[in-house]
XYZ file of N, CA and C in Angstrom:
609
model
N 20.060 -24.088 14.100
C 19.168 -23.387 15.024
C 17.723 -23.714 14.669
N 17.066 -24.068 15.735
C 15.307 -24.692 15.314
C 14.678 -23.291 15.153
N 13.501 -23.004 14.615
C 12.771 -22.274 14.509
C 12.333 -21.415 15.714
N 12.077 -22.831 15.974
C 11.225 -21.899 17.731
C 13.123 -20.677 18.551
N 13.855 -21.556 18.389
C 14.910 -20.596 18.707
C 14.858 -19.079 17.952
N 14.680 -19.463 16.668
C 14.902 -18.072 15.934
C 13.805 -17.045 16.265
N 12.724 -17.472 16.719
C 11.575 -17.102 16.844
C 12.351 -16.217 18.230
N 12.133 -16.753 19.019
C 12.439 -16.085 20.351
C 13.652 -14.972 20.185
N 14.626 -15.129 19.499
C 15.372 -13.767 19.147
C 15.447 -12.587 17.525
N 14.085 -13.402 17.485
C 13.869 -12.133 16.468
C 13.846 -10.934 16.421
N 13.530 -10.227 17.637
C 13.804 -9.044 17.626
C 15.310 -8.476 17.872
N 15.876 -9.257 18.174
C 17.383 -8.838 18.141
C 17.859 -8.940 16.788
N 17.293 -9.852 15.999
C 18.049 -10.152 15.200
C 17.152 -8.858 13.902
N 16.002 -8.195 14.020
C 15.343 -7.437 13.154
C 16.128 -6.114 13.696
N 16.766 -5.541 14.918
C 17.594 -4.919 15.179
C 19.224 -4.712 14.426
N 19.548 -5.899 14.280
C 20.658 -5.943 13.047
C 20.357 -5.391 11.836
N 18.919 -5.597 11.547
C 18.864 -5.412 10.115
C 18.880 -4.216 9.905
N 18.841 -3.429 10.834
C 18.297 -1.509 10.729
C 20.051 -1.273 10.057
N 21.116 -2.303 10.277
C 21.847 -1.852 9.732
C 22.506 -2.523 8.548
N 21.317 -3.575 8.055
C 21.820 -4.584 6.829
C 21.366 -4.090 5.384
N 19.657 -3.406 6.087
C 18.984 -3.404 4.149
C 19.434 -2.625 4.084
N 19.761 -2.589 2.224
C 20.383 -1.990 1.281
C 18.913 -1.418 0.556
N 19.956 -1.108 -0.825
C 18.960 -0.281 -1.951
C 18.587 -1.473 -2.632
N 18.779 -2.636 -2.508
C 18.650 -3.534 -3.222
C 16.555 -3.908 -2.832
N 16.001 -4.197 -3.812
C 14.482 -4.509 -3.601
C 14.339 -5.638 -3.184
N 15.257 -6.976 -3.765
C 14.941 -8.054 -3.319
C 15.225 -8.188 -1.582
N 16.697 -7.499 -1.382
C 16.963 -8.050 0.024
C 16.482 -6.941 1.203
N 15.415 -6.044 0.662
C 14.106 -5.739 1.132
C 13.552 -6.411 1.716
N 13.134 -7.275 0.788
C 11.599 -8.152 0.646
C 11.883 -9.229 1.723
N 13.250 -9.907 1.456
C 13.872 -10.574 1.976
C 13.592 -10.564 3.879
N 13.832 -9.407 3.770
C 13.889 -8.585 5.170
C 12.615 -8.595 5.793
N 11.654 -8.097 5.007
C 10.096 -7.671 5.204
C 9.966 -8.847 5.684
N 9.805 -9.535 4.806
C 9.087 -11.552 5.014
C 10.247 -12.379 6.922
N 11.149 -11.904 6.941
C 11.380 -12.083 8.516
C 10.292 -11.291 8.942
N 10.230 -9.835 9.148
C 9.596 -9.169 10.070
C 8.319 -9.509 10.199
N 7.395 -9.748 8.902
C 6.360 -10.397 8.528
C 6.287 -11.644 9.294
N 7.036 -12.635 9.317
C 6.973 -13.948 10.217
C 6.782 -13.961 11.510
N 7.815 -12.639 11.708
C 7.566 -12.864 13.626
C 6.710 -11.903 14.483
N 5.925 -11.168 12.926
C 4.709 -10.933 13.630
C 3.212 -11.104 13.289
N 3.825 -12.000 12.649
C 2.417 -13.559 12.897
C 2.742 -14.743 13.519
N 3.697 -14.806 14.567
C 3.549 -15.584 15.484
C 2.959 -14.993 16.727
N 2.795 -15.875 17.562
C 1.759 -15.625 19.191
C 2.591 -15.145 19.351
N 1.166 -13.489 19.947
C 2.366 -12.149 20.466
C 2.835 -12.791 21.835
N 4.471 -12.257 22.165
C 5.145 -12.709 23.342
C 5.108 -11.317 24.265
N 5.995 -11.222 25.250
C 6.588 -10.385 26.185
C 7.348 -9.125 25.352
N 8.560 -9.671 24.767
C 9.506 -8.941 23.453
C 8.723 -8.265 22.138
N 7.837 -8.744 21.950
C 7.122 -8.644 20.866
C 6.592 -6.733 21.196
N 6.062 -6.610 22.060
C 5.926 -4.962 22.542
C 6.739 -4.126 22.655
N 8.081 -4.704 22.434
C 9.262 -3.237 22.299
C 8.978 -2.703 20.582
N 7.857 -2.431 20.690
C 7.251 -2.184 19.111
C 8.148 -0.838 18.814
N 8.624 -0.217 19.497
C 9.247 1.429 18.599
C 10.482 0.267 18.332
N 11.651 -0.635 18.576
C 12.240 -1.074 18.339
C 11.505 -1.717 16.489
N 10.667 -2.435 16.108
C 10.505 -2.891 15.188
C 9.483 -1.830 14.149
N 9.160 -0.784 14.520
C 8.811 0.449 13.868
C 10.195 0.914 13.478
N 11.555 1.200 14.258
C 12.333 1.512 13.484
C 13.203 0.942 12.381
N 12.557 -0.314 12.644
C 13.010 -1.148 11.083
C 12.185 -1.187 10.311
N 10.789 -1.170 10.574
C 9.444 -0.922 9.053
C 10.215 0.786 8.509
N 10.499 1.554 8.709
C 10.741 2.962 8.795
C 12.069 3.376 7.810
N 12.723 1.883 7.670
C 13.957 2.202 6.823
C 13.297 1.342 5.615
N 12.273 0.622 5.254
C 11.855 0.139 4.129
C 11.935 1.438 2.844
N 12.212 1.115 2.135
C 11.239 2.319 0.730
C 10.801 1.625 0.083
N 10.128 0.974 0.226
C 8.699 0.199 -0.647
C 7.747 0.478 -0.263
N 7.285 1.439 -0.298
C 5.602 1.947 0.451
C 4.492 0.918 0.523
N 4.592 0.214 -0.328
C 3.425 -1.133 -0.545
C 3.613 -1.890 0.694
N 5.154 -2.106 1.293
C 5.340 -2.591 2.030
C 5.674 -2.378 3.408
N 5.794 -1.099 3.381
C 6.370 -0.082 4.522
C 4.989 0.732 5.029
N 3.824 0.682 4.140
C 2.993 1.475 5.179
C 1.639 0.447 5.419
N 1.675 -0.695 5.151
C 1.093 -1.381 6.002
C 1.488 -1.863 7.140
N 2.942 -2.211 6.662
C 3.847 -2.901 8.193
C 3.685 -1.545 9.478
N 3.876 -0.442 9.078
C 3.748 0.711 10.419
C 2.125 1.118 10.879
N 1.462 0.345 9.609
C -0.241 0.506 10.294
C -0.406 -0.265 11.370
N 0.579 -1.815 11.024
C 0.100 -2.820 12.041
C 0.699 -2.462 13.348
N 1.889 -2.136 13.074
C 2.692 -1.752 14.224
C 1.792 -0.446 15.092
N 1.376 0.361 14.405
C 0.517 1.486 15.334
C -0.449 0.360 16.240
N -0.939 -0.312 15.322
C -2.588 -1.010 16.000
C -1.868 -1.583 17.567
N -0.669 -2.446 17.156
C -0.013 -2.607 18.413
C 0.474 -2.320 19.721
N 0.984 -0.982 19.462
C 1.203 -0.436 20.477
C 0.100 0.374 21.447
N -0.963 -0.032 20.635
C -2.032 0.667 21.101
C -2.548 -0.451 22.042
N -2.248 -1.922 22.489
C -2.953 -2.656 22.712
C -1.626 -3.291 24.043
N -2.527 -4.037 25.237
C -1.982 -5.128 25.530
C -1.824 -5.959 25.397
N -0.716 -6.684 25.749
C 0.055 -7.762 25.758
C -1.693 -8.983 25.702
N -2.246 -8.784 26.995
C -3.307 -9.642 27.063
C -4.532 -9.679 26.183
N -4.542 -8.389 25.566
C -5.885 -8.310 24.470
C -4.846 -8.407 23.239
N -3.676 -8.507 22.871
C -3.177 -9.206 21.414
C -3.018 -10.621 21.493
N -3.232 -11.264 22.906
C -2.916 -12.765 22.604
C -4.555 -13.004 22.700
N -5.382 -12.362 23.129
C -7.018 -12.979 23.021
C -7.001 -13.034 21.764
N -6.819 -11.788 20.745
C -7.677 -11.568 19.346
C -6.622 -12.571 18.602
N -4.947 -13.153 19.184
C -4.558 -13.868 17.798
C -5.228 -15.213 18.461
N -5.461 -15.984 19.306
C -5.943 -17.151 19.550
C -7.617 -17.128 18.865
N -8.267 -16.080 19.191
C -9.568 -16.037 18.146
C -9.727 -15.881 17.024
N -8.589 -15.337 16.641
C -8.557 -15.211 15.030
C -8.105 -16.441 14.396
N -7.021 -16.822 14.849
C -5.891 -17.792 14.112
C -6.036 -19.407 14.078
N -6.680 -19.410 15.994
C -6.953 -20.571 16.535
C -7.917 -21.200 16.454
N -9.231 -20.688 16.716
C -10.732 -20.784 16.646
C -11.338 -20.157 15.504
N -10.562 -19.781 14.978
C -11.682 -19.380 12.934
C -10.217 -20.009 11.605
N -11.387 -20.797 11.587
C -10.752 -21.789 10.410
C -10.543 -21.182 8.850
N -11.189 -20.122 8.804
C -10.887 -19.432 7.620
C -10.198 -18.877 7.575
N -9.708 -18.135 8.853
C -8.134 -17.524 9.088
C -6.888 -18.513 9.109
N -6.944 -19.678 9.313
C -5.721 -20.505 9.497
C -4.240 -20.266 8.727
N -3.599 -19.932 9.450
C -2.030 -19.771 8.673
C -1.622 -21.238 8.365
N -2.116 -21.857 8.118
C -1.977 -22.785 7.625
C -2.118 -23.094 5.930
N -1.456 -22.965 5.109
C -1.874 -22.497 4.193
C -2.397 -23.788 2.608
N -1.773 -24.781 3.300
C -2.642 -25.775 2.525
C -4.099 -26.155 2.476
N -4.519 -26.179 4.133
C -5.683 -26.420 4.360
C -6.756 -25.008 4.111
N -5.823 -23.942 3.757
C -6.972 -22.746 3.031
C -7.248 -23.412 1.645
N -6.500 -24.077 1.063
C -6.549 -24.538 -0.208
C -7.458 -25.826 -0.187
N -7.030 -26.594 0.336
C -7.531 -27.629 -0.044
C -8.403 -28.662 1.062
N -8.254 -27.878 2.765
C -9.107 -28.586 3.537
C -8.099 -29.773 4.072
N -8.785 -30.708 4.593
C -7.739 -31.718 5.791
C -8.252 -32.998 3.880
N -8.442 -32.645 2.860
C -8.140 -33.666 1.894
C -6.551 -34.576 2.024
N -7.074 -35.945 1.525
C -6.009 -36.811 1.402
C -4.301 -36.246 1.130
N -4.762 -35.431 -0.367
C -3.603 -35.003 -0.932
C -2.534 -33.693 0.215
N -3.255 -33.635 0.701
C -2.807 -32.342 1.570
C -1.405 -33.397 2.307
N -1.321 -34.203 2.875
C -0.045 -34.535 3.155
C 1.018 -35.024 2.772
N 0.629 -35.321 1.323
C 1.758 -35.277 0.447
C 2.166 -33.836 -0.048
N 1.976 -32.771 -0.250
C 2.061 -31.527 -0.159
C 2.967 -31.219 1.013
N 2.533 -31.567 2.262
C 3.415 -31.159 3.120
C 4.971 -31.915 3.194
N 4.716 -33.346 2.916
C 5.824 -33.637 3.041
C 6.548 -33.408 1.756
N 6.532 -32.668 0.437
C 6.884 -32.436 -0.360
C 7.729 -30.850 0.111
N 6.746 -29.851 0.756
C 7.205 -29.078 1.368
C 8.091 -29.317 2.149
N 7.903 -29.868 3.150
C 9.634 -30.199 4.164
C 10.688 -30.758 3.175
N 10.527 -31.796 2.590
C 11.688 -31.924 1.410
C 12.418 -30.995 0.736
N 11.613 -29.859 -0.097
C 11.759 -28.754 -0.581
C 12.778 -27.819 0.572
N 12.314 -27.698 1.685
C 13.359 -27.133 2.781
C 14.234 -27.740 3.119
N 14.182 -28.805 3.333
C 15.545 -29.978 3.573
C 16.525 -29.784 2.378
N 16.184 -29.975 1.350
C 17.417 -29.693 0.034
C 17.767 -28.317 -0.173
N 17.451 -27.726 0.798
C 17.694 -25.820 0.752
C 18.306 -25.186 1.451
N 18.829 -26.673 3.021
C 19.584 -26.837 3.869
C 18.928 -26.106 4.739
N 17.056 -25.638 4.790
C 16.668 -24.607 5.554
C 15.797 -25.755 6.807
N 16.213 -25.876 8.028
C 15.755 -27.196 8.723
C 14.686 -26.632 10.029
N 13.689 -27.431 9.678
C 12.579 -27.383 10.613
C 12.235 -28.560 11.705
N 11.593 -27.910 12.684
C 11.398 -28.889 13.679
C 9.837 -29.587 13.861
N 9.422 -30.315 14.087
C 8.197 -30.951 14.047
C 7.215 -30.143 14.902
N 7.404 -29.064 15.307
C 6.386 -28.365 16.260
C 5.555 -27.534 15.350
N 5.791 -27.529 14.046
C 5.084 -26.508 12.997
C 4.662 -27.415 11.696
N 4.070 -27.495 11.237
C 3.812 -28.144 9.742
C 4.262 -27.194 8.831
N 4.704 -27.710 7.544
C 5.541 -27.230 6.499
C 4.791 -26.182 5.819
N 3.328 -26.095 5.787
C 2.438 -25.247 5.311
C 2.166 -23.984 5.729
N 3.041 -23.713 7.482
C 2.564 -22.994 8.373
C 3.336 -21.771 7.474
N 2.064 -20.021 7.494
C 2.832 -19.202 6.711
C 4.060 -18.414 7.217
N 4.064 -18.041 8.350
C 5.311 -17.595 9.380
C 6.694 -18.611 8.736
N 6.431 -19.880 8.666
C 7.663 -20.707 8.097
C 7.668 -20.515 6.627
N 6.582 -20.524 5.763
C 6.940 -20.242 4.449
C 7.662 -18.972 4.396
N 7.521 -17.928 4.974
C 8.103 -16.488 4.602
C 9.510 -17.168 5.700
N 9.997 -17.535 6.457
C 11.178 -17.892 6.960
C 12.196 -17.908 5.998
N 11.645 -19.436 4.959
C 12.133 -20.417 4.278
C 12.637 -19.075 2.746
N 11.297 -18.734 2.226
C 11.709 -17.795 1.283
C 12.248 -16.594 1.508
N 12.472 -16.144 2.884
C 13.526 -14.922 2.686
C 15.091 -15.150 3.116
N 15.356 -16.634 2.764
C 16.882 -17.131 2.611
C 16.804 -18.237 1.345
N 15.778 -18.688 0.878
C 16.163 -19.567 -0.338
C 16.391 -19.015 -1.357
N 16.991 -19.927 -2.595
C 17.247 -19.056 -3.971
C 15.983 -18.508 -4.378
N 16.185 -17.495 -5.130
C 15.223 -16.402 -5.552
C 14.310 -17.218 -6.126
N 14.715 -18.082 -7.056
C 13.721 -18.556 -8.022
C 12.835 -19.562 -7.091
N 13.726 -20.196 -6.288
C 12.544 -21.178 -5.225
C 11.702 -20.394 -4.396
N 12.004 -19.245 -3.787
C 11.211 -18.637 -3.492
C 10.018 -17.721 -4.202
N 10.286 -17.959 -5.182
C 8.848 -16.865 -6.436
C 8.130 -18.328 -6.592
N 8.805 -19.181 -6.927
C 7.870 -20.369 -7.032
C 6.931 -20.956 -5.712
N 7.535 -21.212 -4.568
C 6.564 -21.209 -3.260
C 6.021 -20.354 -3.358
N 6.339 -19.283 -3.426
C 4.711 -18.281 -2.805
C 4.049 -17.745 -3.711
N 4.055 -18.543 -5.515
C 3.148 -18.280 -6.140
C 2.555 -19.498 -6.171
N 2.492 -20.892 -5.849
C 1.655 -21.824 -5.521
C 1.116 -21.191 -4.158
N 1.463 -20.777 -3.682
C 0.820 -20.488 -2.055
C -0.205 -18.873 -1.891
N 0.080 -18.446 -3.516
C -0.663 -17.161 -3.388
C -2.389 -17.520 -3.337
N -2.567 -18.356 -3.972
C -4.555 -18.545 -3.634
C -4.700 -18.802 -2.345
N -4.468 -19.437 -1.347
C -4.407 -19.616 0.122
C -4.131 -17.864 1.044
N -3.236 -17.270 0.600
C -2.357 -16.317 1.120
C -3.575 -15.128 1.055
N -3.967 -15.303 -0.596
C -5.226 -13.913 -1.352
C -6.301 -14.406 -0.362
N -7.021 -15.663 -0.078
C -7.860 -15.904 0.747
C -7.775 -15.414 1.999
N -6.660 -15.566 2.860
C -6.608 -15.167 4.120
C -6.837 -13.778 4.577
N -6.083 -13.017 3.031
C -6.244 -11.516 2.947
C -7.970 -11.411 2.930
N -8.529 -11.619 2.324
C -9.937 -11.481 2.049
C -10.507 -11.569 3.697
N -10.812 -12.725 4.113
C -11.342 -12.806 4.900
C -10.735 -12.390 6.323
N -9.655 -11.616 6.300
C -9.113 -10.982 7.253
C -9.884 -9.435 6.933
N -9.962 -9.139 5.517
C -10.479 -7.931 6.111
C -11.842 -7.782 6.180
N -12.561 -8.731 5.941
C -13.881 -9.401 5.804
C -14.048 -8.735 7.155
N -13.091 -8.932 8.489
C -13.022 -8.975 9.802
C -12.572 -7.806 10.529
N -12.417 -6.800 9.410
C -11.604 -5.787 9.789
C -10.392 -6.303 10.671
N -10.233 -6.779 10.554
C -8.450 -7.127 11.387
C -7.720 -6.506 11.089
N -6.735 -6.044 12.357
C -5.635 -5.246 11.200
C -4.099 -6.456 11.159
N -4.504 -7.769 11.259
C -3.579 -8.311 10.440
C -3.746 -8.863 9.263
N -4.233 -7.863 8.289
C -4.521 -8.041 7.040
C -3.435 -6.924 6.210
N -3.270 -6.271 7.232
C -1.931 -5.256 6.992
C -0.560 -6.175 6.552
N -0.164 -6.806 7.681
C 0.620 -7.610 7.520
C 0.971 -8.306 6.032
N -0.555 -9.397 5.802
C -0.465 -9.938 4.653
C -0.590 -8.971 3.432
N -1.226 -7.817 3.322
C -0.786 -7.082 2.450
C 0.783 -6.749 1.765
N 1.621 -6.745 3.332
C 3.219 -6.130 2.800
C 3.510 -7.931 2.127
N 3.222 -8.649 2.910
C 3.588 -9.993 2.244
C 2.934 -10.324 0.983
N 1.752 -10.126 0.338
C 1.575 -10.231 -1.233
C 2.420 -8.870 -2.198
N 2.393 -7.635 -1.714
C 3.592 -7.366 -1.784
C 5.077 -7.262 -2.384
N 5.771 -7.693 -1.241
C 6.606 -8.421 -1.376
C 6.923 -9.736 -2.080
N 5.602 -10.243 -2.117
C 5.672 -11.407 -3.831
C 5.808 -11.013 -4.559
N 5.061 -9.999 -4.795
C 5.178 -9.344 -6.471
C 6.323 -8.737 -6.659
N 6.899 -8.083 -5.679
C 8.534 -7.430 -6.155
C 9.278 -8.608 -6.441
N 9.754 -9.549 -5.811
C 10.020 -10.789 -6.405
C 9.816 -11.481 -7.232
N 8.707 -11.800 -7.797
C 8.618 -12.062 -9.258
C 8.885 -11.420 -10.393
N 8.386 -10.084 -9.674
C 9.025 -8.723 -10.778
C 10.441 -8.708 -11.348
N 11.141 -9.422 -10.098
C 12.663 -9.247 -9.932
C 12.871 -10.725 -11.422
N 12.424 -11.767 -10.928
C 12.883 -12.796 -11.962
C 12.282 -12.643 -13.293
N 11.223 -11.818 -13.356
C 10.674 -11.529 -15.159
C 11.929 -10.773 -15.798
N 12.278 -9.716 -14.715
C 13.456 -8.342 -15.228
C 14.606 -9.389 -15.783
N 14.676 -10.377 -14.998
C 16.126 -11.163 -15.143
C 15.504 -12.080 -16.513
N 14.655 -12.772 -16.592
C 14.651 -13.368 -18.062
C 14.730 -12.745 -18.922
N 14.278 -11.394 -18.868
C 13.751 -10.260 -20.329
C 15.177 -9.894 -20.758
């Protein structure tokens, strides 16, 4: 299944989950980082059955992660369809310091940056997690895809190379008062319970 497919039935499929997470923290996080993805993609039509995806922020118990995700979700429902696709095309599209793109927060359109990416698609290819050419490997909606089904340890490792890019975006999102800085909040987050999780397991 391509991305852009999964994308389009995410909310059905964040509907399942109201009856998947457990007590478990990781497959939380796991969970969060979908919901997190598909709502940092361009808001759609589906995307506004927001009490539907409030009642899955609502079964979280990670407060770190559960009461930013229902801040963003309030800001939402407060808004149309047509003024959430103005502010993500101005935010996301036209301000370069916001870019979910998360190499070029790092390092700019530099040489090295596309060996990075194609190191990244490799990294997903041997993880059996398969992407389609309509997104670059850097994009963060696909990094949180990729790490809330890869092994634990590949996933603490991506998104702690990807945390200086990720801490930046946070910054200058709230630089902007945006409230999708909420978002990336439950997603740094949700890193840290994950790493938390693999220190517990070495100790």
């Amino acid at each position: 299944m391509t991305l852009t497919v999964i994308l389009v039935k995410k909310v059905a499929m964040l509907e399942k989950t109201r009856n998947s997470i457990s007590s478990s923290d990781e497959t939380e996080v796991r969970e969060a980082f979908r919901m997190i993805s598909y709502l940092l993609q361009y808001p759609v039509k589906r995307w506004l059955q927001w009490m539907e995806l409030m009642e899955v922020a609502n079964l979280y118990e990670n407060l770190k992660i559960k009461e930013p995700l229902i801040a963003f979700l309030n800001m939402i429902g407060e808004s149309s369809l047509d003024d959430l696709k103005e502010q993500y095309v101005s935010l996301f599209d036209f301000n370069s310091a916001c870019s979910l793109y998360l190499t070029y927060l790092k390092i700019g359109d530099q040489r090295e940056r596309g060996q990075i990416l194609a190191e990244l698609k490799e990294l997903y290819r041997n993880h059996g997690f398969l992407m389609t050419d309509e997104e670059l490997s850097d994009y963060l909606p696909l990094v949180l895809e990729f790490s809330a089904v890869a092994p634990l340890q590949v996933s603490v490792n991506l998104l702690t190379s990807m945390r200086e890019p990720i801490e930046k975006l946070k910054s200058e999102l709230n630089n902007l008062n945006s409230p999708y800085v909420y978002l990336i909040d439950a997603c740094l987050s949700g890193c840290d319970v994950l790493k938390k999780i693999t220190l517990i397991g070495k100790g």
